[in-house]
Coordinates of C-alpha atoms in Angstrom, one line a residue:
Chain Z
M1 CA -6.4 33.1 -37.0
A2 CA -5.3 30.8 -39.8
Q3 CA -7.8 28.2 -41.0
A4 CA -7.1 24.5 -41.5
A5 CA -6.3 23.4 -45.0
P6 CA -9.5 22.7 -46.9
V7 CA -10.4 19.1 -47.5
Q8 CA -9.4 18.1 -51.0
K9 CA -10.8 15.6 -53.5
D10 CA -8.1 13.0 -52.9
F11 CA -8.4 13.1 -49.2
K12 CA -9.6 9.9 -47.6
D13 CA -11.8 8.9 -44.7
C14 CA -9.6 6.4 -42.8
R15 CA -12.7 4.6 -41.6
N16 CA -13.1 3.1 -45.1
A17 CA -9.6 1.7 -44.9
W18 CA -10.3 0.3 -41.4
A19 CA -13.5 -1.4 -42.5
A20 CA -12.2 -2.8 -45.8
T21 CA -9.2 -4.2 -44.0
L22 CA -11.1 -5.8 -41.2
E23 CA -13.5 -7.4 -43.8
A24 CA -10.5 -8.8 -45.8
L25 CA -8.8 -10.1 -42.6
A26 CA -12.0 -11.8 -41.5
G27 CA -11.9 -13.8 -44.7
E28 CA -8.5 -15.1 -43.8
D29 CA -8.9 -15.5 -40.0
E30 CA -12.2 -16.9 -38.7
R31 CA -11.3 -15.9 -35.1
I32 CA -11.9 -12.2 -36.0
V33 CA -15.1 -10.8 -34.5
A34 CA -16.5 -7.3 -34.6
V35 CA -18.1 -6.0 -31.4
V36 CA -20.1 -2.7 -31.6
N37 CA -22.5 -0.6 -29.6
D38 CA -25.1 0.1 -32.3
S39 CA -22.2 1.6 -34.2
I40 CA -22.2 -0.5 -37.4
G41 CA -22.9 2.5 -39.5
S42 CA -20.5 4.9 -37.8
S43 CA -17.8 2.2 -37.8
K44 CA -18.5 1.6 -41.6
L45 CA -19.0 -2.1 -40.8
G46 CA -22.2 -2.6 -42.8
G47 CA -20.3 -4.8 -45.3
F48 CA -18.6 -6.8 -42.5
A49 CA -22.0 -7.4 -40.8
K50 CA -23.5 -8.6 -44.0
A51 CA -20.6 -10.9 -44.9
Y52 CA -20.1 -12.2 -41.3
P53 CA -23.4 -11.9 -39.4
D54 CA -22.4 -14.6 -36.9
R55 CA -19.2 -12.7 -36.1
T56 CA -20.9 -9.4 -35.7
V57 CA -21.8 -8.8 -32.0
N58 CA -23.9 -5.7 -31.6
V59 CA -24.7 -5.2 -27.9
G60 CA -26.7 -2.1 -28.4
I61 CA -26.0 1.1 -26.6
A62 CA -24.0 -0.4 -23.8
E63 CA -20.3 0.3 -23.7
Q64 CA -19.4 -1.5 -20.5
V65 CA -20.7 -4.9 -21.7
M66 CA -19.3 -4.2 -25.1
V67 CA -15.7 -4.1 -23.7
G68 CA -16.4 -6.9 -21.2
V69 CA -17.7 -9.0 -24.1
G70 CA -14.5 -8.3 -26.0
A71 CA -12.4 -9.7 -23.1
G72 CA -14.7 -12.7 -22.9
L73 CA -14.4 -13.4 -26.6
A74 CA -10.6 -13.3 -26.3
N75 CA -10.9 -15.8 -23.5
G76 CA -12.9 -18.0 -25.9
G77 CA -10.1 -17.8 -28.5
K78 CA -11.5 -15.0 -30.7
V79 CA -9.7 -11.9 -31.9
P80 CA -12.3 -9.2 -31.1
F81 CA -12.2 -5.8 -32.7
V82 CA -14.3 -3.6 -30.4
S83 CA -15.3 -0.6 -32.5
A84 CA -17.2 2.5 -31.3
A85 CA -17.0 6.2 -31.2
A86 CA -13.8 7.0 -29.4
C87 CA -15.6 9.3 -26.9
F88 CA -17.9 6.6 -25.6
L89 CA -15.5 3.6 -26.0
T90 CA -12.8 5.2 -23.9
A91 CA -14.7 7.3 -21.4
R92 CA -17.8 5.2 -20.6
A93 CA -15.9 1.9 -20.5
L94 CA -12.5 3.1 -19.2
E95 CA -12.7 0.8 -16.1
Q96 CA -13.4 -2.2 -18.4
I97 CA -10.5 -1.2 -20.6
K98 CA -8.3 -1.0 -17.6
A99 CA -9.3 -4.1 -15.7
D100 CA -10.8 -6.5 -18.3
V101 CA -8.4 -5.7 -21.2
A102 CA -5.1 -4.1 -20.0
Y103 CA -4.7 -5.6 -16.5
S104 CA -6.1 -8.9 -17.6
G105 CA -3.9 -8.9 -20.6
Y106 CA -6.6 -10.0 -23.0
N107 CA -6.1 -9.9 -26.7
V108 CA -8.6 -7.3 -27.4
K109 CA -8.4 -4.7 -30.2
L110 CA -10.1 -1.4 -29.3
V111 CA -10.9 0.8 -32.3
G112 CA -11.9 4.4 -31.4
Q113 CA -13.8 5.9 -34.4
S114 CA -14.3 9.5 -35.1
S115 CA -11.8 10.5 -32.5
G116 CA -10.5 13.9 -31.5
I117 CA -12.9 16.7 -32.5
A118 CA -14.3 14.8 -35.5
Y119 CA -17.8 15.5 -34.2
G120 CA -17.0 19.2 -34.1
E121 CA -20.5 20.7 -33.9
L122 CA -21.8 18.1 -31.5
G123 CA -19.7 19.6 -28.7
A124 CA -17.4 18.4 -26.0
T125 CA -19.5 15.4 -25.0
H126 CA -18.8 13.9 -28.4
H127 CA -15.2 15.0 -28.7
S128 CA -12.5 12.5 -27.7
I129 CA -9.4 14.5 -26.9
E130 CA -8.7 12.9 -23.6
D131 CA -8.4 9.3 -24.9
L132 CA -4.7 9.3 -25.5
A133 CA -3.9 10.5 -22.0
W134 CA -6.2 7.9 -20.5
L135 CA -5.0 4.9 -22.5
R136 CA -1.4 5.8 -22.6
Q137 CA -1.2 5.1 -18.8
L138 CA -2.4 1.5 -19.3
G139 CA 1.0 0.3 -20.3
Q140 CA -0.2 -3.0 -21.7
I141 CA -2.0 -1.4 -24.5
T142 CA -0.3 -0.4 -27.7
V143 CA -1.8 2.9 -28.7
I144 CA -1.7 3.7 -32.5
V145 CA -2.9 6.9 -34.2
P146 CA -2.7 6.3 -37.9
A147 CA -1.9 9.3 -40.1
D148 CA -3.6 8.2 -43.3
A149 CA -5.5 5.4 -45.0
W150 CA -2.5 3.4 -45.8
E151 CA -1.3 3.5 -42.2
T152 CA -4.8 2.7 -40.9
E153 CA -4.8 -0.5 -43.0
Q154 CA -1.3 -1.4 -41.8
A155 CA -2.2 -0.8 -38.1
V156 CA -5.3 -3.0 -38.4
R157 CA -3.4 -5.8 -40.1
W158 CA -0.6 -5.6 -37.5
A159 CA -3.2 -5.5 -34.6
A160 CA -4.8 -8.7 -35.9
R161 CA -1.5 -10.5 -35.9
H162 CA -0.2 -9.1 -32.6
E163 CA -1.0 -11.0 -29.5
G164 CA -2.0 -8.3 -26.9
P165 CA -4.3 -5.4 -26.4
V166 CA -4.2 -2.5 -29.0
F167 CA -6.0 0.8 -29.3
I168 CA -6.3 2.2 -32.8
R169 CA -7.5 5.7 -33.0
V170 CA -9.3 6.4 -36.3
S171 CA -10.4 9.7 -37.5
R172 CA -13.4 10.5 -39.7
M173 CA -11.7 13.7 -41.0
P174 CA -10.5 13.1 -44.5
V175 CA -6.7 13.2 -44.9
P176 CA -4.3 12.8 -47.8
D177 CA -1.9 9.9 -48.1
L178 CA 1.5 11.0 -46.7
D179 CA 3.9 11.8 -49.6
I180 CA 6.7 9.6 -48.5
S181 CA 8.0 6.6 -50.4
D182 CA 9.1 3.1 -49.4
R183 CA 7.1 3.0 -46.3
S184 CA 7.0 0.1 -44.0
F185 CA 4.8 0.1 -40.9
Q186 CA 6.7 -0.5 -37.7
P187 CA 4.8 -0.2 -34.5
G188 CA 6.7 1.7 -31.9
R189 CA 8.9 3.4 -34.4
A190 CA 8.5 7.0 -35.6
E191 CA 8.5 7.7 -39.3
I192 CA 10.5 10.5 -40.8
V193 CA 8.1 12.5 -43.0
R194 CA 10.5 15.5 -43.6
A195 CA 14.2 15.6 -42.8
G196 CA 15.6 18.6 -40.9
D197 CA 17.9 19.7 -38.1
D198 CA 16.7 23.1 -36.9
I199 CA 13.7 21.8 -35.1
A200 CA 11.6 18.6 -34.8
V201 CA 7.8 18.6 -35.2
I202 CA 6.4 15.4 -33.8
A203 CA 2.8 14.7 -34.9
C204 CA 0.3 11.9 -35.1
G205 CA -2.9 11.2 -36.8
T206 CA -4.7 13.9 -38.8
T207 CA -2.1 16.5 -38.0
V208 CA 0.9 14.9 -39.7
H209 CA 0.1 16.1 -43.2
L210 CA -0.4 19.6 -41.7
A211 CA 3.0 19.4 -40.0
A212 CA 4.6 18.3 -43.3
A213 CA 3.1 21.3 -45.1
A214 CA 4.4 23.5 -42.3
A215 CA 7.9 22.1 -42.8
D216 CA 7.7 22.9 -46.5
M217 CA 6.7 26.5 -45.7
L218 CA 9.6 26.8 -43.2
S219 CA 12.0 25.3 -45.7
D220 CA 11.2 28.2 -48.0
E221 CA 12.4 30.5 -45.2
G222 CA 15.6 28.5 -44.7
I223 CA 14.4 26.7 -41.6
S224 CA 15.0 23.0 -41.7
A225 CA 12.3 21.3 -39.8
R226 CA 12.2 17.5 -39.2
V227 CA 8.7 16.1 -39.2
L228 CA 8.1 12.8 -37.4
N229 CA 5.0 10.7 -37.7
M230 CA 4.7 9.3 -34.2
A231 CA 1.9 7.0 -35.0
T232 CA 2.6 4.8 -31.9
V233 CA 2.0 7.0 -28.9
N234 CA 2.5 4.0 -26.5
P235 CA 5.2 2.7 -26.3
L236 CA 6.9 5.9 -27.3
D237 CA 9.9 5.7 -29.8
E238 CA 12.3 7.1 -27.3
A239 CA 15.3 7.0 -29.7
A240 CA 13.4 9.2 -32.1
V241 CA 12.5 11.6 -29.4
S242 CA 16.1 11.7 -28.3
D243 CA 17.2 12.5 -31.8
A244 CA 14.5 15.1 -32.0
A245 CA 15.7 16.7 -28.8
A246 CA 19.2 17.0 -30.3
T247 CA 17.8 19.5 -32.8
G248 CA 17.3 21.9 -29.8
A249 CA 13.6 22.5 -30.1
I250 CA 10.4 20.3 -30.4
V251 CA 6.8 21.1 -31.3
T252 CA 4.3 18.3 -30.8
V253 CA 1.0 18.4 -32.7
E254 CA -2.0 16.2 -32.1
E255 CA -5.8 16.2 -32.5
A256 CA -6.0 15.7 -28.7
H257 CA -5.6 17.3 -25.4
V258 CA -2.3 19.0 -24.9
R259 CA -2.0 17.3 -21.5
G260 CA -1.1 13.7 -21.2
G261 CA -1.2 12.6 -24.9
L262 CA 1.7 12.6 -27.4
G263 CA 2.9 16.0 -26.2
G264 CA 2.7 14.9 -22.6
A265 CA 4.7 11.8 -23.5
V266 CA 7.4 13.7 -25.3
A267 CA 7.6 16.4 -22.6
E268 CA 7.9 13.7 -19.9
W269 CA 10.7 11.9 -21.7
T270 CA 12.7 15.0 -22.6
A271 CA 12.3 16.6 -19.2
A272 CA 13.9 13.5 -17.6
N273 CA 16.5 12.7 -20.3
H274 CA 17.3 15.6 -22.5
P275 CA 15.7 18.9 -21.4
V276 CA 14.7 21.0 -24.4
R277 CA 12.0 23.4 -25.2
V278 CA 8.8 21.5 -26.1
S279 CA 5.8 23.4 -27.4
R280 CA 2.6 21.3 -27.3
M281 CA -0.1 22.0 -29.9
G282 CA -3.6 20.5 -29.6
F283 CA -6.6 21.3 -27.5
D284 CA -6.2 22.6 -24.0
G285 CA -9.7 21.9 -22.8
F286 CA -13.3 21.4 -23.8
R287 CA -14.5 23.0 -27.0
Q288 CA -18.1 24.1 -27.3
T289 CA -19.0 23.7 -30.9
G290 CA -17.9 24.4 -34.5
S291 CA -16.8 22.7 -37.6
I292 CA -13.6 20.7 -37.7
A293 CA -12.1 23.4 -39.8
H294 CA -13.1 26.1 -37.2
L295 CA -11.8 24.1 -34.3
F296 CA -8.5 23.2 -36.0
G297 CA -8.0 26.7 -37.1
A298 CA -8.7 28.1 -33.6
A299 CA -6.1 25.8 -32.1
G300 CA -3.6 26.7 -34.7
L301 CA -3.7 23.3 -36.3
S302 CA -2.8 24.4 -39.8
P303 CA 0.4 24.6 -41.8
E304 CA 0.6 28.3 -41.0
G305 CA -0.2 27.8 -37.3
I306 CA 2.4 25.0 -36.9
A307 CA 5.0 27.0 -38.8
A308 CA 4.4 30.0 -36.6
E309 CA 4.7 27.8 -33.4
A310 CA 7.9 26.3 -34.8
R311 CA 9.4 29.8 -35.3
R312 CA 8.4 30.9 -31.8
T313 CA 9.9 27.7 -30.3
I314 CA 13.2 28.2 -32.1
Q315 CA 13.4 31.8 -31.1
T316 CA 12.6 31.2 -27.4
G317 CA 14.3 27.8 -27.1
Chain A
M11 CA -21.8 -45.3 -1.3
T12 CA -23.2 -44.2 -4.6
D13 CA -21.4 -41.8 -7.0
R14 CA -23.8 -39.1 -6.0
S15 CA -23.3 -39.4 -2.3
N16 CA -19.5 -39.7 -2.9
T17 CA -19.6 -36.4 -4.8
L18 CA -21.7 -34.7 -2.1
A19 CA -19.2 -36.0 0.5
T20 CA -16.3 -34.6 -1.5
I21 CA -18.0 -31.2 -1.8
R22 CA -18.7 -31.1 1.9
D23 CA -15.2 -32.0 2.8
N24 CA -13.7 -29.5 0.5
A25 CA -16.1 -26.7 1.6
L26 CA -15.0 -27.3 5.2
W27 CA -11.3 -27.3 4.2
M28 CA -11.8 -24.1 2.1
R29 CA -13.5 -22.3 5.0
R30 CA -10.8 -23.2 7.5
R31 CA -7.9 -22.5 5.1
S32 CA -9.3 -19.2 3.9
F33 CA -9.9 -18.0 7.4
E34 CA -6.3 -18.9 8.2
M35 CA -5.2 -16.8 5.3
V36 CA -7.2 -13.8 6.5
H37 CA -5.9 -14.3 10.0
R38 CA -2.3 -14.4 8.8
A39 CA -2.6 -11.5 6.3
R40 CA -4.7 -9.4 8.6
L41 CA -6.7 -8.6 5.5
G42 CA -9.4 -10.2 3.5
H43 CA -13.2 -10.5 3.0
P44 CA -14.1 -13.5 5.1
G45 CA -17.9 -12.8 5.3
G46 CA -18.3 -13.0 1.5
D47 CA -15.8 -15.9 1.4
F48 CA -18.1 -17.9 3.6
S49 CA -21.4 -17.1 2.0
A50 CA -19.9 -18.2 -1.4
T51 CA -18.0 -21.3 -0.2
D52 CA -20.7 -23.9 -0.7
I53 CA -21.5 -22.5 -4.2
V54 CA -17.8 -22.5 -5.3
A55 CA -17.1 -25.9 -3.7
T56 CA -20.1 -27.4 -5.5
L57 CA -19.0 -26.0 -8.8
F58 CA -15.4 -27.1 -8.6
F59 CA -16.0 -30.5 -7.0
G60 CA -19.3 -31.5 -8.5
V61 CA -20.1 -29.6 -11.7
L62 CA -17.3 -28.0 -13.6
R63 CA -15.3 -29.8 -16.3
Y64 CA -11.6 -28.8 -16.1
D65 CA -8.0 -30.0 -16.1
P66 CA -5.8 -28.1 -13.7
K67 CA -2.8 -29.3 -15.7
Q68 CA -4.2 -27.5 -18.8
P69 CA -5.8 -24.4 -17.4
D70 CA -6.2 -22.8 -20.8
K71 CA -7.7 -25.9 -22.5
P72 CA -10.2 -24.5 -25.0
D73 CA -13.1 -26.8 -24.1
R74 CA -12.9 -26.3 -20.3
D75 CA -15.9 -25.0 -18.5
R76 CA -15.3 -21.4 -17.4
F77 CA -15.8 -20.1 -13.9
V78 CA -15.7 -16.3 -13.6
M79 CA -15.5 -14.9 -10.1
S80 CA -17.2 -11.5 -10.4
K81 CA -17.0 -10.8 -6.6
G82 CA -13.3 -10.7 -6.9
H83 CA -12.8 -9.6 -3.3
A84 CA -13.7 -13.1 -2.1
T85 CA -10.3 -14.3 -2.9
G86 CA -10.2 -16.6 0.2
V87 CA -12.8 -18.8 -1.5
I88 CA -11.4 -18.7 -5.0
Y89 CA -7.8 -19.4 -4.0
T90 CA -8.7 -22.2 -1.7
A91 CA -10.9 -23.8 -4.4
L92 CA -8.3 -23.5 -7.1
C93 CA -5.6 -24.9 -4.8
R94 CA -7.7 -27.8 -3.7
A95 CA -8.6 -28.5 -7.3
G96 CA -4.9 -28.8 -8.1
Y97 CA -4.1 -25.6 -9.9
F98 CA -1.3 -24.6 -7.6
P99 CA 0.5 -25.9 -4.6
E100 CA -0.7 -25.3 -1.1
D101 CA 2.2 -23.2 0.1
W102 CA 1.1 -20.4 -2.2
L103 CA -1.8 -19.8 0.2
E104 CA 0.6 -18.8 2.9
T105 CA 1.7 -15.9 0.8
Y106 CA -1.8 -14.4 0.5
M107 CA -1.5 -10.6 0.1
G108 CA 2.1 -10.7 1.0
P109 CA 4.7 -8.5 -0.8
D110 CA 4.5 -9.3 -4.5
S111 CA 2.6 -12.5 -3.9
R112 CA 0.9 -14.2 -6.8
L113 CA -2.2 -14.1 -4.6
S114 CA -3.3 -10.5 -4.4
G115 CA -6.4 -9.3 -2.7
H116 CA -8.1 -9.6 -6.0
P117 CA -7.4 -12.4 -8.5
N118 CA -5.0 -12.0 -11.5
R119 CA -5.2 -14.5 -14.3
L120 CA -1.6 -13.7 -15.3
Y121 CA -0.3 -15.0 -12.0
V122 CA -2.9 -17.6 -10.8
P123 CA -3.8 -20.5 -13.1
G124 CA -7.5 -21.1 -13.2
V125 CA -8.4 -17.5 -12.8
E126 CA -10.4 -16.3 -15.9
A127 CA -10.5 -12.6 -15.3
N128 CA -8.9 -9.9 -13.2
T129 CA -12.0 -8.9 -11.3
G130 CA -12.2 -6.6 -8.3
P131 CA -14.2 -3.6 -9.5
L132 CA -17.8 -4.9 -9.3
G133 CA -20.0 -5.6 -12.3
H134 CA -17.3 -6.9 -14.5
G135 CA -17.7 -10.7 -14.3
L136 CA -21.1 -11.1 -16.1
P137 CA -20.1 -9.0 -19.2
I138 CA -16.9 -11.0 -19.5
A139 CA -18.8 -14.3 -19.0
T140 CA -21.3 -13.2 -21.6
G141 CA -18.4 -12.7 -24.1
I142 CA -17.1 -16.2 -23.3
A143 CA -20.5 -17.6 -23.9
I144 CA -20.8 -15.8 -27.2
A145 CA -17.5 -17.2 -28.3
G146 CA -18.8 -20.7 -27.4
Q147 CA -22.0 -20.0 -29.3
I148 CA -20.2 -18.9 -32.4
D149 CA -18.1 -22.1 -32.3
G150 CA -20.9 -24.4 -31.4
A151 CA -18.8 -25.5 -28.4
D152 CA -20.2 -27.5 -25.6
Y153 CA -18.4 -25.9 -22.7
R154 CA -20.4 -24.0 -20.1
T155 CA -19.7 -20.6 -18.5
F156 CA -20.6 -19.9 -14.9
V157 CA -20.2 -16.6 -13.2
L158 CA -20.7 -15.8 -9.5
T159 CA -21.8 -12.3 -8.5
G160 CA -22.5 -10.8 -5.2
D161 CA -25.9 -9.4 -4.6
G162 CA -25.0 -5.8 -3.8
E163 CA -22.9 -5.9 -6.9
L164 CA -26.1 -6.1 -8.9
Q165 CA -26.5 -2.4 -8.2
E166 CA -23.8 -1.9 -10.9
G167 CA -25.6 -1.2 -14.2
S168 CA -23.1 -3.2 -16.3
N169 CA -24.7 -6.4 -15.0
W170 CA -28.0 -5.4 -16.6
E171 CA -26.4 -4.5 -19.9
A172 CA -25.0 -8.0 -19.9
A173 CA -28.3 -9.5 -18.8
M174 CA -30.0 -7.9 -21.8
T175 CA -27.2 -9.0 -24.2
A176 CA -27.1 -12.6 -22.9
A177 CA -30.9 -13.0 -23.1
H178 CA -31.1 -11.4 -26.5
R179 CA -28.5 -13.9 -27.8
R180 CA -30.1 -16.8 -26.0
L181 CA -26.8 -17.8 -24.4
S182 CA -28.2 -21.0 -22.9
R183 CA -24.8 -22.3 -21.8
L184 CA -24.3 -19.3 -19.5
T185 CA -25.3 -19.4 -15.8
V186 CA -25.1 -16.6 -13.4
I187 CA -25.2 -17.4 -9.7
V188 CA -26.1 -14.6 -7.3
D189 CA -24.7 -15.0 -3.8
R190 CA -27.8 -13.5 -2.2
N191 CA -26.6 -12.9 1.4
R192 CA -28.6 -9.7 1.6
L193 CA -25.7 -7.7 3.0
Q194 CA -23.3 -5.4 1.3
Q195 CA -20.3 -3.6 2.7
G196 CA -22.1 -1.2 5.0
Q197 CA -25.6 -2.5 5.5
G198 CA -28.4 -4.6 4.0
T199 CA -28.9 -4.5 0.3
E200 CA -32.6 -3.6 0.8
E201 CA -31.7 -0.7 3.0
T202 CA -29.1 0.6 0.5
S203 CA -30.7 0.3 -2.9
A204 CA -33.3 -2.5 -2.9
L205 CA -32.8 -5.5 -5.2
D206 CA -36.1 -7.2 -4.5
P207 CA -38.1 -8.6 -6.2
L208 CA -34.9 -10.0 -7.5
P209 CA -36.1 -13.2 -9.2
E210 CA -38.8 -11.3 -11.1
K211 CA -36.2 -8.9 -12.3
W212 CA -34.1 -11.7 -13.9
R213 CA -37.2 -13.3 -15.3
A214 CA -38.3 -10.0 -16.8
F215 CA -34.8 -9.8 -18.4
G216 CA -35.4 -13.1 -20.1
W217 CA -33.5 -15.5 -17.8
D218 CA -34.5 -18.9 -16.7
T219 CA -34.5 -18.1 -13.0
V220 CA -34.5 -20.4 -9.9
E221 CA -33.9 -19.8 -6.2
V222 CA -32.0 -22.3 -4.1
D223 CA -30.5 -22.7 -0.7
G224 CA -27.0 -21.6 -1.3
H225 CA -25.6 -23.8 1.4
D226 CA -27.4 -27.0 0.3
H227 CA -24.8 -28.9 -1.8
A228 CA -27.3 -31.4 -3.2
E229 CA -29.7 -28.7 -4.3
L230 CA -26.8 -26.6 -5.8
A231 CA -25.4 -29.6 -7.6
R232 CA -28.8 -30.5 -9.1
V233 CA -29.5 -26.9 -10.3
L234 CA -26.0 -26.0 -11.5
G235 CA -25.6 -29.4 -13.2
A236 CA -29.0 -29.3 -14.9
E237 CA -29.0 -29.4 -18.7
P238 CA -29.2 -26.0 -20.4
T239 CA -32.6 -24.8 -21.7
D240 CA -33.1 -22.3 -24.5
R241 CA -32.0 -19.2 -22.5
P242 CA -29.4 -18.2 -19.9
R243 CA -30.0 -19.3 -16.4
C244 CA -29.9 -17.3 -13.2
V245 CA -29.5 -19.2 -9.9
I246 CA -30.3 -17.0 -7.0
A247 CA -28.5 -18.7 -4.1
N248 CA -29.9 -17.6 -0.8
T249 CA -26.9 -17.5 1.5
V250 CA -25.8 -16.3 4.9
K251 CA -22.8 -13.9 5.0
G252 CA -20.2 -15.4 7.4
K253 CA -21.8 -18.9 7.1
G254 CA -20.3 -21.4 9.5
V255 CA -19.0 -19.2 12.2
S256 CA -21.6 -18.2 14.8
F257 CA -20.3 -14.7 15.6
M258 CA -19.9 -13.8 11.9
E259 CA -23.2 -14.9 10.5
N260 CA -25.3 -12.1 9.1
Q261 CA -23.0 -9.4 10.3
A262 CA -22.1 -6.8 7.8
N263 CA -19.0 -5.8 9.7
W264 CA -17.5 -9.2 8.7
H265 CA -17.5 -8.1 5.1
H266 CA -13.8 -7.3 5.5
G267 CA -13.5 -8.1 9.2
V268 CA -10.3 -9.7 10.5
P269 CA -10.3 -12.1 13.4
D270 CA -8.2 -11.6 16.5
D271 CA -6.5 -14.7 17.9
D272 CA -9.4 -15.6 20.2
Q273 CA -12.0 -15.3 17.4
F274 CA -9.8 -17.3 15.1
A275 CA -9.5 -20.1 17.7
Q276 CA -13.2 -20.1 18.2
A277 CA -13.9 -20.3 14.5
M278 CA -11.6 -23.2 14.1
E279 CA -13.5 -25.0 16.9
E280 CA -16.8 -24.4 15.1
L281 CA -15.5 -25.3 11.6
V282 CA -15.3 -29.0 12.0

C-alpha cells in the first residue's frame, strides 16, 4: 500500500495560523472571546490567554457547558470562538451544537482542533471522522475545512466578521501552502487547484495537496484531472459540483468518514441532479491505532492512492 | 395601596390569567405540559411582573435582565407571561402548536420575542445562562440573568458542569430557580434518581442557596429581587405540580395530561 507523502520542512501546522489570527483579531474587536475545555495548549491559545485573560473562558473538562456558554456569550453580545479537540467538541456537545447554536441561531464559532485522524495512535475515541456528517445536517452552520495555513487564517477572519454559526475544522497535521496564485477566500465557493476535464477530484482540508500531487502524476500519463478545494462543505458549491459532474467522473477525498461528509454531499447532489460515478475516499469506519502516515496510507490517501482511484473511476465510469 | 402591595396584586392577577389562558391553550391544542406550567406559574409571574427589567418593545436591548426558561416544555407559562408582558399580541396564543405556528411546543427565540434560547432538551438553560452572565461580567454590566430549571432536569449532568463554572467565576448576577415540584414525567424524583439533599448539593457547589415557597409571591419577590452577593444564587422553589386545580395537584400524569371538556370546565371554575 502506498504511503502518505512525508512531512516536509516547509509544511505548516494550521493551528498556529488559527491562534495567531484569533489573537490579532482580538486586538481589533473586543467582542472576541475564546472558550476552551482545558484545551489552551492543544488549541495553541497560550498567547491569547496571556494577552486577553479576561476574554479567555476555560470551563475545564466540560464540553456541554463549553458550548452552552458559547451561546450565552453570543446572547450577551460577544463573538465566542469555542475551541476544543474536534472529537470532544462535536461528539460530546452535539446536542448543544444543535439546539443552542444551530437551532437558536446564535453567533458562535466552533473550532474543532486536531480533527480527522490527527490523534492517530490514540485510537478511534480521539479520531474525529464523523464530525462533517453530523454538522453538515445542521443547516444553519457554515462548515469550513481549510486546506492550508493561509486558508485557515482567511476562514477565521471571515468567521469573525460573519453573523451566524460557523464550524472551522482545523488539522494538526502539517500541510504545505497550496501552490496556486491570486487566491481570494470565498466561503461557499470551491477553488480550482488544478484545471482538467477528464475527471474531477474534489477534496478538502489536509487531502487537497495530495490530490494536487495526484493530478500532476496523472497529467504525466495524459489524464487531465481537475482538482477542487471544496473548503466549504456546507453549504456546498453546487455549481462547482455540477461542472465537476460534467467531466464524467468524480473522486472525493477527505480526512473524514466516507459516509455523510464531503463525499456524501457530492454523492447526494449528483445522484439527484447529474448522475455520475462518484468514488469516495476517506475512512469507512473506526481505525484502531497507528501514525497519521500509516492511517493515511492504509486508506489510500496519498498521491499514488488518489491517482489510482482516479484511473479506476475513469475506467469504470 | 403601597407600591409593594400593588406589585403583589399585579403578580397575583397575572398569575391567575396565565393559568387560565395556558390551560385554554392546552385544551385547544390537545397538547402541552400543564402540570409543569402550573408549578412554575407563580415563579414566572413574579419574575416578569415584579423583578425583571425589560422593555418588550426592545427585546434585544443589551442591558435587559435575561430570563432563560430551561424547562422549555412549560411553554404554557412562558408564552402567557411574554404575551401579558407585551412581547406579542394575545391572538398568537390561539395558534399554540398549530401548523407552523410561532408558538411551538418548545420556545424558539427566532420566532418569539422575549425568548432567550431554544430550549427543550433538558439541562441546556443553565449553561447558556452561565455564558450570558460571563458576558455581563466581562463587560461589568449590571443586568441580571435568571434561569428556571425543573427539578427532574437536574439529573442532566450539564447542569452540574455549569454549576461548577458559575461558582468558579463568582457569577454573582446569575440566579437559578429550581421548580421543586418533586415529580418528573413518570414518577417522583426521589423514586427515579434522588436529588435530595438538594440545597446541600448546591451549597457544596459554591452557590448562595435558599429555599422558598414557590407559590408565595411576596417571598419569591423578596428573594429574587434581593441584591446579589459574591456568588451565584440558587433559589429552590418548593412547588406543587398542577398547582391551582384540585384534580391535577401532585399528579405525575398531568405532566403532559390534556383535559377533557368537563375537566376544563371544572378547572376554570377553580381558577378564579
